[in-house]
Amino acid sequence: MASERQWWPVAASDEVVPRHVFQATLLDRPLAVWRADDGTLNVWEDRCLHRGVRLTLGTNDGAELICRYHGWRYASGTAGCTYIPAHPADAPAQTIHNRIFPVREAFGLVWSAAEAPAGEPSRFDPAATLVLRPMPVAAAPADVAAALGAEIGAAPAGLHLAAADGTAEYFIQAAGAGRSIIRGLAVPEGAALAQLARHNAALSGLRDAIEATAPPVAISTAPALAPAPPGYDPGAPGEAGRATPLRLRVAERTTVADGIVQFRLTPVSGQLPTAQPGAHIDLALPGGITRQYSLLNGPGETAHYAIAVKRDPASRGGSAALHDRVRVGDVLAASRPHNSFPLRRDAVATRFVAGGIGLTPLVAMARALARAGAPFAFHHFVRTEGELAFRKTLAALGPYTPHVGHAPAAAEAALNTVLAAPETPQNLYLCGPPAMLDAARRIAAANGWPEARVHFEYFANEMPATRAGAFTVALARSALTVPVREGETILAALRGAGVPVESSCEQGACGTCVVRVLEGMPLHQDVCLSAAEREDHIATCVSRASSARLVLDL
Ligand code: FES
């Protein structure tokens, strides 16, 4: 239908105020219209994916919309689900996202369309148009359009009417069963106030006449709208390897501390996929190398991704390529965000302990908790004062303690204090170089932190690894048996057999390639799994089997 591809006003701009959710309708279907703190306007289907509750009953926290019923969170921009309280330790799949509709703001109005719209909202010039006061009418849109068309001499033409003399146009917006809103635009003629008063008087008279004779209206049974196509290629679920479908332009390089540069990456076209706090992307860099970088920004910021990279003197090429060869304006290929280090948002309090540049995923987490008003404390260990990246940002978010220049013994003593067991249950997030993480995990365990409350992400896997010995993996769900030869990884053997498994770091650090083990004895060589997770999971990129056969849940 032509009307499905037309822009319709669904709200006045000043009705969509910060931290609120406005209920609107588009061609009889309910919408949730809300504005994020960064100004992004969202027009979504007014329905939570979980139990169908109206999202207009929920909370706008400035970057995410939270369903009132079971607390599912959706990110501004993409409507991607960022958090499911019933599964606090898991990152929701990227395929879970609400329906979004095109949105435009013009003439002091918020416009939307059921399908990709053709043309502009109005033929009038936005710089020289008078926006008429909206007029609610207790009558069905078709009745309002018929009466208004007769009044202004317009031919019957649906719910968008133009005055015969070309000086005004009107849009009839459905506003629930038997109710409509007339929104109008007019060419300015003399004093604006007097012209507005004239239009208002005319529309008020029309409203009274319509309401005096309007018949009762049946509730619409129109089918649900199709979602607007996303602005990015979400890729096939379960796609193997380091697929890099995103194209990101380097919009800004900023030195944020000694040897640390922040890169602001914007999409070449469309919208970026939702990222949850703790997520990272794979970046394809000059020289044919791919590296993983945690995102500094969090849900709802889909206009850009931000990463910070320290130039490592022992760089294997990644940080050197970014620092020395990547310039503003360059375009890099990137993966969709992965999250193997999800933030639980259900703890009474949270403690963050970062070593050096390991603070990056924790910055995104601290931002999310600060926005939600959830308490946390942030500790940052560095060698020199100049390495304290994001010091002001973190201090503004909540309690922040820098720890500078400790020798190894002093660092352990400081960690012992920082990691004193809490009186009430807290979550602990650790990220940094391997030696520091090993020490922090040991101290946390000695101080009585339950293992399930300690979450960690290593920069790299420095454990010695072997590829000796052959074995087989049986795939329980695919009914396949795959031999893994000496010198070959499980991941490579699976891919060779046509079984797709996602991966990222391929060194046992990020957790992307982890699968469940149903039978057999894994030989763990990763640094991403906790002792409890090692009971029944394996990182397929590095770990092997010490039994002749493993059965995997694939
Ligand atoms: S791909 Fe990163 S742990 Fe296997």
XYZ file of C-alpha atoms and ligand atoms in Angstrom:
558
model
C 0.000 0.000 0.000
C 1.229 3.466 -0.858
C 0.446 4.742 2.643
C 2.828 2.141 4.132
C 5.720 3.776 2.254
C 4.772 7.323 3.224
C 6.084 9.389 6.114
C 3.454 10.009 8.800
C 3.771 12.316 11.814
C 3.556 10.174 14.952
C 4.426 12.734 17.639
C 5.414 16.330 18.150
C 9.142 16.654 18.828
C 8.499 18.244 22.200
C 6.295 15.322 23.256
C 9.337 13.008 23.088
C 11.167 14.281 26.139
C 14.363 12.843 27.650
C 14.070 9.724 29.847
C 10.420 9.142 28.890
C 8.686 6.833 26.418
C 5.895 8.266 24.273
C 3.060 6.063 23.088
C 2.106 6.747 19.477
C 0.392 5.013 16.605
C 1.362 4.506 13.009
C -1.494 3.513 10.705
C -3.331 2.040 13.681
C -0.404 0.089 15.163
C 1.021 1.008 18.593
C 4.550 2.421 18.782
C 7.044 3.244 21.517
C 8.808 6.505 20.630
C 11.760 7.537 22.759
C 14.870 9.667 22.660
C 18.241 8.529 23.992
C 20.534 10.925 25.830
C 22.708 11.288 22.722
C 19.652 12.545 20.785
C 18.966 9.316 18.867
C 15.234 9.009 18.183
C 13.759 5.527 18.337
C 10.443 4.383 16.871
C 9.812 0.765 17.823
C 6.940 -1.639 17.948
C 5.367 -1.145 21.381
C 5.885 -4.736 22.441
C 8.546 -6.582 24.427
C 9.829 -9.700 22.650
C 9.550 -11.685 25.862
C 5.896 -11.565 26.932
C 4.487 -8.917 24.620
C 4.126 -6.269 27.323
C 3.953 -2.673 26.071
C 7.405 -1.081 26.102
C 5.771 2.297 26.690
C 5.240 1.086 30.272
C 9.010 0.631 30.612
C 11.932 2.867 31.515
C 14.149 4.942 29.256
C 17.561 5.023 30.994
C 19.125 7.267 28.370
C 20.692 4.524 26.234
C 18.500 1.469 26.751
C 14.768 0.869 27.046
C 13.920 -1.520 29.878
C 10.720 -3.575 29.845
C 8.786 -3.138 33.039
C 7.729 -6.779 33.316
C 10.904 -8.904 33.373
C 13.552 -6.250 32.799
C 14.697 -7.150 29.294
C 16.861 -4.302 27.990
C 17.021 -3.061 24.394
C 19.676 -0.730 22.984
C 18.883 2.630 21.443
C 19.389 2.656 17.688
C 19.258 -1.066 16.931
C 16.650 -2.269 19.471
C 19.042 -5.171 20.052
C 18.510 -6.998 23.337
C 21.413 -6.222 25.684
C 20.444 -7.973 28.887
C 18.044 -10.658 30.092
C 17.839 -10.662 33.905
C 16.860 -14.351 34.005
C 20.220 -15.153 32.342
C 22.546 -12.577 33.912
C 25.757 -14.389 33.014
C 24.995 -14.661 29.300
C 25.193 -12.124 26.506
C 21.895 -12.227 24.546
C 22.209 -13.413 20.964
C 22.475 -10.663 18.367
C 19.472 -12.070 16.574
C 17.232 -10.890 19.444
C 16.064 -7.427 18.506
C 12.799 -5.570 18.533
C 11.037 -4.157 15.476
C 12.248 -0.737 14.475
C 10.734 1.705 12.014
C 12.233 4.510 9.941
C 12.356 7.818 11.789
C 12.818 11.432 10.716
C 12.457 14.684 12.645
C 11.223 17.669 10.642
C 8.765 20.576 11.065
C 8.861 20.056 14.835
C 7.364 16.612 14.330
C 8.584 13.023 14.592
C 7.792 11.094 11.405
C 7.790 7.398 10.771
C 6.738 4.922 8.089
C 5.665 1.299 8.006
C 8.113 0.442 5.229
C 11.166 2.154 3.749
C 9.619 5.501 2.757
C 9.899 7.080 -0.663
C 10.314 10.867 -0.725
C 10.196 13.537 1.930
C 7.649 13.967 4.748
C 6.191 17.098 3.102
C 6.599 19.147 -0.079
C 6.766 22.304 2.079
C 10.013 24.065 2.904
C 10.982 23.230 6.522
C 12.498 26.699 6.892
C 9.237 28.468 5.961
C 6.340 26.411 7.258
C 3.907 26.943 10.068
C 3.217 23.822 12.156
C -0.436 23.813 13.246
C -1.577 22.841 16.696
C -2.513 19.125 16.709
C -6.251 18.587 17.003
C -7.482 15.367 18.705
C -10.835 14.134 17.443
C -12.969 11.358 18.937
C -13.708 9.723 15.580
C -12.183 7.211 13.230
C -9.478 8.503 10.850
C -11.546 7.771 7.725
C -14.472 9.855 9.056
C -12.141 12.690 10.013
C -10.507 12.610 6.580
C -13.887 12.701 4.808
C -15.088 15.697 6.833
C -11.785 17.566 6.560
C -11.565 16.887 2.813
C -15.015 18.414 2.309
C -14.030 21.417 4.438
C -10.797 22.259 2.589
C -11.898 21.248 -0.907
C -9.493 18.298 -1.145
C -10.298 15.243 -3.205
C -10.737 12.124 -1.042
C -7.195 10.679 -0.939
C -6.635 8.652 2.167
C -5.360 10.213 5.368
C -3.018 12.780 3.783
C -4.923 15.802 2.484
C -3.818 18.974 0.729
C -5.901 22.162 0.680
C -7.231 22.989 -2.796
C -5.359 26.327 -2.799
C -2.039 24.626 -1.888
C -1.576 26.611 1.336
C -1.893 23.730 3.821
C -1.654 19.983 4.146
C -3.007 17.690 6.818
C -2.141 14.224 8.128
C -4.752 12.210 10.016
C -3.035 10.068 12.620
C -4.854 7.142 14.204
C -4.656 7.394 17.979
C -6.379 4.280 19.236
C -9.854 2.907 18.684
C -12.205 5.643 17.465
C -9.707 8.462 18.005
C -7.593 10.507 15.608
C -5.227 13.447 15.649
C -5.179 16.013 12.855
C -1.656 17.378 12.321
C -1.179 20.156 9.807
C 1.433 22.265 8.039
C 0.680 25.631 6.412
C 2.407 28.223 4.292
C 2.976 31.301 6.520
C 0.702 34.259 5.779
C 1.305 37.366 7.882
C 1.262 37.210 11.681
C 1.909 33.637 12.799
C -0.162 33.822 15.990
C -3.222 35.126 14.200
C -2.865 32.477 11.491
C -2.514 29.719 14.118
C -5.611 31.003 15.916
C -7.605 30.965 12.670
C -6.588 27.399 11.878
C -7.274 26.310 15.431
C -10.745 27.804 15.394
C -11.526 26.153 12.066
C -10.258 22.721 13.190
C -12.056 23.021 16.548
C -15.326 23.686 14.734
C -14.688 20.751 12.440
C -13.910 18.503 15.414
C -17.173 19.460 17.140
C -19.147 18.744 13.996
C -17.466 15.366 13.424
C -17.867 14.246 17.030
C -21.569 15.141 16.994
C -22.242 12.600 14.257
C -19.358 10.099 14.400
C -20.475 6.455 14.543
C -18.864 4.022 16.972
C -15.702 2.474 15.518
C -14.563 -1.156 15.592
C -11.113 -1.948 16.959
C -8.567 -2.480 14.192
C -7.476 -5.999 13.412
C -4.677 -4.899 11.083
C -1.797 -7.374 10.901
C 1.508 -6.615 12.593
C 3.932 -4.510 10.596
C 7.030 -5.967 9.029
C 10.235 -4.708 10.686
C 12.376 -2.123 8.991
C 15.453 -3.763 7.507
C 18.525 -3.359 9.728
C 21.250 -1.047 8.465
C 23.895 -3.761 8.599
C 24.292 -7.335 7.500
C 23.705 -9.437 10.590
C 25.359 -12.430 8.899
C 24.330 -16.019 9.223
C 23.949 -17.328 12.775
C 26.781 -19.664 13.643
C 28.995 -18.287 10.893
C 32.505 -19.670 11.189
C 35.778 -17.873 11.664
C 36.615 -14.251 11.763
C 33.944 -12.889 9.445
C 34.433 -9.141 9.112
C 31.266 -7.811 7.480
C 31.425 -4.323 9.007
C 33.239 -1.443 7.334
C 34.396 1.160 9.846
C 35.910 4.531 9.033
C 38.475 5.975 11.449
C 36.735 9.218 12.366
C 39.106 10.353 15.111
C 42.423 9.438 16.756
C 43.028 10.861 20.222
C 45.989 10.269 22.520
C 44.389 9.515 25.895
C 47.496 8.539 27.919
C 51.173 7.773 27.392
C 51.388 5.450 24.409
C 47.605 4.946 24.301
C 45.463 6.147 21.394
C 41.696 6.078 21.286
C 40.124 5.405 17.882
C 36.582 6.484 17.096
C 35.204 4.207 14.373
C 32.032 5.102 12.476
C 30.097 2.927 10.010
C 30.715 3.599 6.335
C 26.975 3.083 5.899
C 24.017 2.029 7.971
C 23.929 1.397 11.637
C 26.309 -0.568 13.835
C 25.158 -3.784 15.538
C 24.323 -3.691 19.228
C 27.263 -4.129 21.583
C 26.939 -5.133 25.201
C 29.368 -4.014 27.927
C 32.448 -6.263 27.777
C 32.153 -6.935 24.037
C 35.068 -6.833 21.604
C 35.426 -6.643 17.838
C 37.966 -8.246 15.533
C 39.681 -5.592 13.411
C 41.420 -6.433 10.136
C 44.572 -4.302 10.080
C 47.168 -3.305 7.511
C 49.600 -6.140 6.953
C 46.880 -8.781 6.791
C 46.575 -9.258 10.550
C 43.429 -9.415 12.660
C 43.315 -8.395 16.304
C 40.661 -8.178 19.012
C 39.860 -4.912 20.784
C 37.338 -4.343 23.566
C 34.766 -1.621 23.032
C 34.869 1.359 25.358
C 31.340 2.432 24.619
C 28.252 0.569 25.497
C 24.701 -0.261 24.501
C 22.770 2.378 22.692
C 25.742 4.077 21.075
C 25.343 2.783 17.571
C 26.757 5.801 15.755
C 30.310 4.702 16.537
C 32.535 2.182 18.293
C 35.435 3.390 20.446
C 38.575 1.395 21.194
C 41.802 2.349 22.957
C 45.090 0.735 21.977
C 48.436 0.840 23.764
C 51.499 0.640 21.569
C 53.221 -2.467 22.775
C 57.013 -2.515 22.245
C 56.712 -6.288 21.929
C 53.820 -5.902 19.479
C 53.127 -8.874 17.193
C 51.997 -6.262 14.697
C 48.524 -5.202 15.894
C 49.210 -2.188 18.080
C 52.090 -1.065 15.841
C 49.846 -1.217 12.757
C 47.115 0.812 14.441
C 49.495 3.409 15.884
C 51.819 3.774 12.922
C 49.781 3.033 9.821
C 46.102 3.723 10.491
C 45.059 7.318 9.878
C 41.833 9.325 10.123
C 39.694 8.515 7.085
C 40.993 4.970 6.652
C 38.384 2.223 6.361
C 38.902 -1.029 8.288
C 36.973 -4.286 8.085
C 35.609 -5.496 11.411
C 33.582 -8.308 12.860
C 30.291 -7.860 14.627
C 30.806 -7.497 18.395
C 31.392 -10.700 20.342
C 30.877 -10.848 24.069
C 32.582 -13.560 26.087
C 32.930 -11.254 29.097
C 29.339 -10.191 29.830
C 28.464 -7.850 32.660
C 26.050 -9.169 35.254
C 23.791 -6.368 36.418
C 22.223 -8.209 39.326
C 24.864 -7.777 42.057
C 24.443 -5.519 45.087
C 27.795 -4.017 44.106
C 30.586 -4.628 41.627
C 34.346 -4.311 41.889
C 36.511 -3.665 38.832
C 40.259 -4.280 38.892
C 42.198 -3.398 35.753
C 45.845 -3.656 34.861
C 47.141 -1.132 32.293
C 45.182 -1.107 29.050
C 43.053 -3.961 30.435
C 40.692 -1.278 31.659
C 38.916 -0.937 28.287
C 36.074 -3.499 28.693
C 35.693 -2.413 32.309
C 35.166 1.225 31.251
C 32.144 0.154 29.173
C 30.852 -1.860 32.143
C 31.355 1.020 34.604
C 29.467 3.334 32.239
C 26.515 0.916 32.091
C 26.379 0.513 35.877
C 26.733 4.253 36.483
C 23.834 4.951 34.141
C 21.695 2.437 36.035
C 22.720 3.900 39.405
C 24.278 0.563 40.452
C 27.202 0.896 42.899
C 30.734 -0.124 41.914
C 34.370 0.601 42.728
C 37.084 0.842 40.070
C 40.786 0.118 40.717
C 43.364 0.756 38.017
C 46.947 -0.531 38.333
C 49.571 1.125 36.122
C 53.327 1.558 36.110
C 53.388 5.339 35.654
C 50.961 8.188 36.248
C 50.980 8.963 32.531
C 49.354 5.596 31.786
C 46.169 6.463 33.676
C 43.839 6.555 30.696
C 40.248 7.775 31.233
C 41.096 8.981 34.730
C 38.608 11.883 34.670
C 35.887 9.822 32.995
C 36.130 7.081 35.594
C 36.362 9.468 38.544
C 33.144 11.130 37.316
C 31.342 7.770 37.078
C 31.933 6.538 40.629
C 34.555 5.544 43.234
C 37.873 5.302 41.393
C 41.303 4.476 42.814
C 44.500 4.602 40.750
C 47.433 2.432 41.902
C 50.658 3.736 40.395
C 54.148 2.301 40.129
C 53.984 -0.649 42.481
C 56.891 -3.089 42.439
C 55.627 -6.718 42.186
C 55.582 -7.300 45.962
C 53.834 -3.975 46.617
C 51.359 -4.694 43.843
C 50.451 -7.998 45.495
C 49.998 -6.221 48.830
C 47.772 -3.607 47.182
C 45.766 -6.340 45.428
C 45.335 -8.070 48.755
C 43.731 -4.909 50.149
C 41.658 -4.193 47.052
C 40.449 -7.793 46.948
C 39.392 -8.042 50.575
C 36.300 -10.235 50.644
C 33.103 -8.151 50.632
C 30.567 -8.430 53.440
C 27.697 -8.709 50.973
C 27.941 -10.646 47.681
C 29.636 -8.669 44.924
C 30.818 -9.405 41.421
C 34.495 -8.980 40.648
C 35.716 -8.183 37.131
C 39.412 -8.521 36.337
C 41.181 -7.599 33.110
C 44.866 -7.046 32.490
C 48.166 -8.725 31.683
C 48.463 -12.459 32.442
C 50.828 -12.148 35.427
C 48.576 -9.639 37.158
C 45.446 -11.653 36.454
C 47.029 -14.831 37.773
C 47.960 -12.994 40.990
C 44.556 -11.321 41.334
C 42.659 -14.594 40.863
C 44.904 -16.361 43.391
C 44.471 -13.572 45.955
C 40.702 -13.345 45.388
C 40.385 -17.098 45.966
C 42.554 -16.923 49.096
C 40.434 -14.036 50.415
C 37.264 -16.071 50.051
C 35.693 -14.728 46.843
C 33.420 -17.468 45.428
C 34.716 -18.540 42.030
C 31.327 -17.891 40.422
C 31.611 -14.204 41.376
C 35.052 -13.730 39.812
C 34.960 -12.847 36.104
C 38.132 -12.298 34.117
C 39.477 -11.663 30.649
C 43.112 -12.136 29.706
C 44.865 -10.029 27.038
C 46.606 -13.085 25.723
C 47.272 -16.724 26.479
C 50.889 -17.167 27.563
C 50.424 -20.756 28.700
C 52.694 -23.229 26.925
C 50.511 -25.281 24.580
C 50.954 -28.574 22.809
C 49.399 -29.937 19.638
C 50.759 -33.408 20.201
C 48.588 -36.512 19.976
C 45.629 -37.451 17.769
C 42.076 -38.114 18.961
C 38.522 -37.945 17.659
C 35.610 -35.666 18.439
C 32.073 -36.995 18.149
C 29.370 -34.377 17.573
C 26.259 -35.341 19.496
C 23.765 -33.181 17.621
C 25.204 -33.601 14.123
C 25.924 -37.343 14.412
C 29.417 -36.805 12.968
C 32.784 -38.147 14.067
C 35.742 -35.936 13.189
C 39.391 -37.032 13.560
C 41.755 -34.419 15.034
C 45.283 -35.095 13.795
C 48.513 -34.318 15.607
C 49.402 -30.653 14.995
C 45.778 -29.758 14.174
C 43.331 -27.905 16.434
C 39.795 -29.111 17.155
C 38.564 -25.886 15.585
C 40.447 -26.543 12.338
C 39.282 -30.158 12.232
C 35.651 -29.096 12.745
C 35.858 -26.503 10.002
C 37.516 -29.032 7.714
C 34.464 -31.241 8.253
C 32.143 -28.359 7.377
C 31.036 -27.669 10.954
C 30.949 -23.892 11.574
C 32.281 -22.705 14.951
C 32.866 -19.020 15.619
C 36.320 -17.974 16.749
C 38.172 -14.775 17.399
C 41.559 -14.747 19.157
C 42.363 -18.396 18.305
C 44.762 -18.535 21.246
C 42.453 -19.534 24.079
C 41.950 -16.071 25.551
C 38.596 -14.715 24.372
C 36.187 -17.645 24.823
C 34.443 -17.225 21.452
C 35.123 -20.809 20.304
C 34.073 -22.511 23.555
C 31.667 -25.456 23.258
C 30.129 -27.841 25.765
C 31.763 -31.229 26.400
C 29.378 -34.121 27.028
C 31.905 -36.987 27.417
C 35.670 -37.480 27.516
C 38.594 -35.737 29.199
C 39.642 -32.365 27.806
C 43.257 -31.228 27.996
C 42.723 -27.557 28.756
C 45.249 -25.055 27.398
C 43.182 -21.861 27.526
C 43.022 -18.939 29.944
C 39.382 -18.037 29.400
C 37.548 -20.764 31.342
C 37.135 -20.909 35.117
C 37.729 -24.166 36.977
C 33.963 -24.765 37.115
C 33.543 -24.036 33.405
C 36.378 -26.467 32.614
C 34.279 -29.283 34.035
C 32.137 -29.354 30.900
C 33.463 -26.847 28.361
C 36.460 -26.634 26.047
C 38.123 -23.857 24.022
C 38.339 -25.568 20.652
C 41.061 -23.281 19.274
C 43.804 -24.477 21.660
C 42.652 -27.275 23.924
C 42.854 -30.969 23.117
C 41.834 -34.293 24.636
C 43.636 -36.527 27.059
C 41.108 -39.276 26.282
C 40.890 -40.961 22.870
C 37.484 -39.388 22.219
C 35.545 -36.284 23.166
C 31.811 -35.897 22.669
C 30.862 -32.277 21.984
C 27.438 -30.644 22.115
C 27.485 -29.672 18.446
S 38.915 -18.150 19.627
Fe 39.406 -17.082 21.436
S 39.406 -18.667 22.930
Fe 39.222 -19.735 21.066
